[in-house]
Amino acid sequence: HSYPSLHNHAIMCTLYVQSIVQENLNSDFTEERVDAAKHLGLLKCSDTMVIYALKERVKYDEDERVRYESAKSLITLGILS
């Protein structure tokens, strides 16, 4: 059997995660970056793009809260380095 609704759901989830990474995690507004970093961990999406983006925030974001939430999300996703 084919499950198109599950396939469509997976595509929508992927697009949603991409929009969080591209728009919110790279926002000029600190609170948006904090929320994005937190939500990416809660969504438990261990996509390569997500991991890379969170690592970039840990290394380079000027706000301590963004770095903290990014690091916390990486740990939640099982990335310890």
PDB file of C-alpha atoms in Angstrom:
ATOM      1  CA  HIS A   1       0.000   0.000   0.000  1.00  0.00           C
ATOM      2  CA  SER A   2       1.011   3.552  -0.650  1.00  0.00           C
ATOM      3  CA  TYR A   3       0.432   6.192   1.999  1.00  0.00           C
ATOM      4  CA  PRO A   4       0.389   9.545   0.200  1.00  0.00           C
ATOM      5  CA  SER A   5      -0.886  11.396   3.254  1.00  0.00           C
ATOM      6  CA  LEU A   6       2.147  10.250   5.275  1.00  0.00           C
ATOM      7  CA  HIS A   7       4.434  11.218   2.411  1.00  0.00           C
ATOM      8  CA  ASN A   8       2.788  14.638   2.169  1.00  0.00           C
ATOM      9  CA  HIS A   9       3.067  15.071   5.935  1.00  0.00           C
ATOM     10  CA  ALA A  10       6.796  14.304   5.801  1.00  0.00           C
ATOM     11  CA  ILE A  11       7.278  16.850   3.026  1.00  0.00           C
ATOM     12  CA  MET A  12       5.368  19.502   4.971  1.00  0.00           C
ATOM     13  CA  CYS A  13       7.449  18.810   8.094  1.00  0.00           C
ATOM     14  CA  THR A  14      10.650  19.136   6.084  1.00  0.00           C
ATOM     15  CA  LEU A  15       9.498  22.441   4.596  1.00  0.00           C
ATOM     16  CA  TYR A  16       8.498  23.688   8.045  1.00  0.00           C
ATOM     17  CA  VAL A  17      11.913  22.826   9.511  1.00  0.00           C
ATOM     18  CA  GLN A  18      13.662  24.454   6.549  1.00  0.00           C
ATOM     19  CA  SER A  19      11.705  27.653   7.074  1.00  0.00           C
ATOM     20  CA  ILE A  20      12.630  27.701  10.775  1.00  0.00           C
ATOM     21  CA  VAL A  21      16.313  27.329   9.898  1.00  0.00           C
ATOM     22  CA  GLN A  22      16.373  29.763   6.997  1.00  0.00           C
ATOM     23  CA  GLU A  23      14.100  32.474   8.371  1.00  0.00           C
ATOM     24  CA  ASN A  24      13.967  32.311  12.153  1.00  0.00           C
ATOM     25  CA  LEU A  25      17.364  30.916  13.109  1.00  0.00           C
ATOM     26  CA  ASN A  26      19.016  33.558  10.926  1.00  0.00           C
ATOM     27  CA  SER A  27      16.704  36.388  11.978  1.00  0.00           C
ATOM     28  CA  ASP A  28      17.996  39.820  12.963  1.00  0.00           C
ATOM     29  CA  PHE A  29      15.798  39.511  16.060  1.00  0.00           C
ATOM     30  CA  THR A  30      17.368  37.695  18.995  1.00  0.00           C
ATOM     31  CA  GLU A  31      14.095  36.309  20.380  1.00  0.00           C
ATOM     32  CA  GLU A  32      13.295  34.688  17.025  1.00  0.00           C
ATOM     33  CA  ARG A  33      16.712  33.005  16.980  1.00  0.00           C
ATOM     34  CA  VAL A  34      16.281  31.798  20.578  1.00  0.00           C
ATOM     35  CA  ASP A  35      12.831  30.353  19.813  1.00  0.00           C
ATOM     36  CA  ALA A  36      14.029  28.755  16.578  1.00  0.00           C
ATOM     37  CA  ALA A  37      16.982  27.064  18.271  1.00  0.00           C
ATOM     38  CA  LYS A  38      14.704  25.778  21.030  1.00  0.00           C
ATOM     39  CA  HIS A  39      12.019  24.485  18.643  1.00  0.00           C
ATOM     40  CA  LEU A  40      14.493  22.683  16.389  1.00  0.00           C
ATOM     41  CA  GLY A  41      15.532  20.588  19.379  1.00  0.00           C
ATOM     42  CA  LEU A  42      11.923  19.941  20.395  1.00  0.00           C
ATOM     43  CA  LEU A  43      11.080  18.788  16.869  1.00  0.00           C
ATOM     44  CA  LYS A  44      13.893  16.220  17.169  1.00  0.00           C
ATOM     45  CA  CYS A  45      14.905  16.721  13.562  1.00  0.00           C
ATOM     46  CA  SER A  46      18.471  15.539  13.133  1.00  0.00           C
ATOM     47  CA  ASP A  47      18.689  16.646   9.514  1.00  0.00           C
ATOM     48  CA  THR A  48      22.217  17.619   8.402  1.00  0.00           C
ATOM     49  CA  MET A  49      21.067  21.157   7.602  1.00  0.00           C
ATOM     50  CA  VAL A  50      19.621  21.567  11.105  1.00  0.00           C
ATOM     51  CA  ILE A  51      22.732  20.281  12.832  1.00  0.00           C
ATOM     52  CA  TYR A  52      24.990  22.500  10.735  1.00  0.00           C
ATOM     53  CA  ALA A  53      22.830  25.570  11.390  1.00  0.00           C
ATOM     54  CA  LEU A  54      22.712  24.940  15.147  1.00  0.00           C
ATOM     55  CA  LYS A  55      26.491  24.440  15.285  1.00  0.00           C
ATOM     56  CA  GLU A  56      26.924  27.748  13.435  1.00  0.00           C
ATOM     57  CA  ARG A  57      24.743  29.504  16.023  1.00  0.00           C
ATOM     58  CA  VAL A  58      26.755  27.950  18.884  1.00  0.00           C
ATOM     59  CA  LYS A  59      30.008  29.194  17.353  1.00  0.00           C
ATOM     60  CA  TYR A  60      29.075  32.578  15.971  1.00  0.00           C
ATOM     61  CA  ASP A  61      25.902  34.043  17.466  1.00  0.00           C
ATOM     62  CA  GLU A  62      26.539  37.158  19.532  1.00  0.00           C
ATOM     63  CA  ASP A  63      23.753  36.355  21.998  1.00  0.00           C
ATOM     64  CA  GLU A  64      24.443  33.950  24.848  1.00  0.00           C
ATOM     65  CA  ARG A  65      20.828  32.712  24.946  1.00  0.00           C
ATOM     66  CA  VAL A  66      20.935  31.723  21.273  1.00  0.00           C
ATOM     67  CA  ARG A  67      24.218  29.878  21.809  1.00  0.00           C
ATOM     68  CA  TYR A  68      22.771  28.136  24.882  1.00  0.00           C
ATOM     69  CA  GLU A  69      19.522  27.018  23.210  1.00  0.00           C
ATOM     70  CA  SER A  70      21.435  25.882  20.115  1.00  0.00           C
ATOM     71  CA  ALA A  71      23.823  23.820  22.243  1.00  0.00           C
ATOM     72  CA  LYS A  72      20.912  22.372  24.230  1.00  0.00           C
ATOM     73  CA  SER A  73      19.133  21.376  21.017  1.00  0.00           C
ATOM     74  CA  LEU A  74      22.278  19.719  19.674  1.00  0.00           C
ATOM     75  CA  ILE A  75      22.546  17.683  22.879  1.00  0.00           C
ATOM     76  CA  THR A  76      18.840  16.744  22.583  1.00  0.00           C
ATOM     77  CA  LEU A  77      19.586  15.537  19.037  1.00  0.00           C
ATOM     78  CA  GLY A  78      22.483  13.412  20.311  1.00  0.00           C
ATOM     79  CA  ILE A  79      25.242  15.681  18.989  1.00  0.00           C
ATOM     80  CA  LEU A  80      27.783  16.157  21.745  1.00  0.00           C
ATOM     81  CA  SER A  81      30.572  17.951  19.898  1.00  0.00           C
TER      82      SER A  81
END
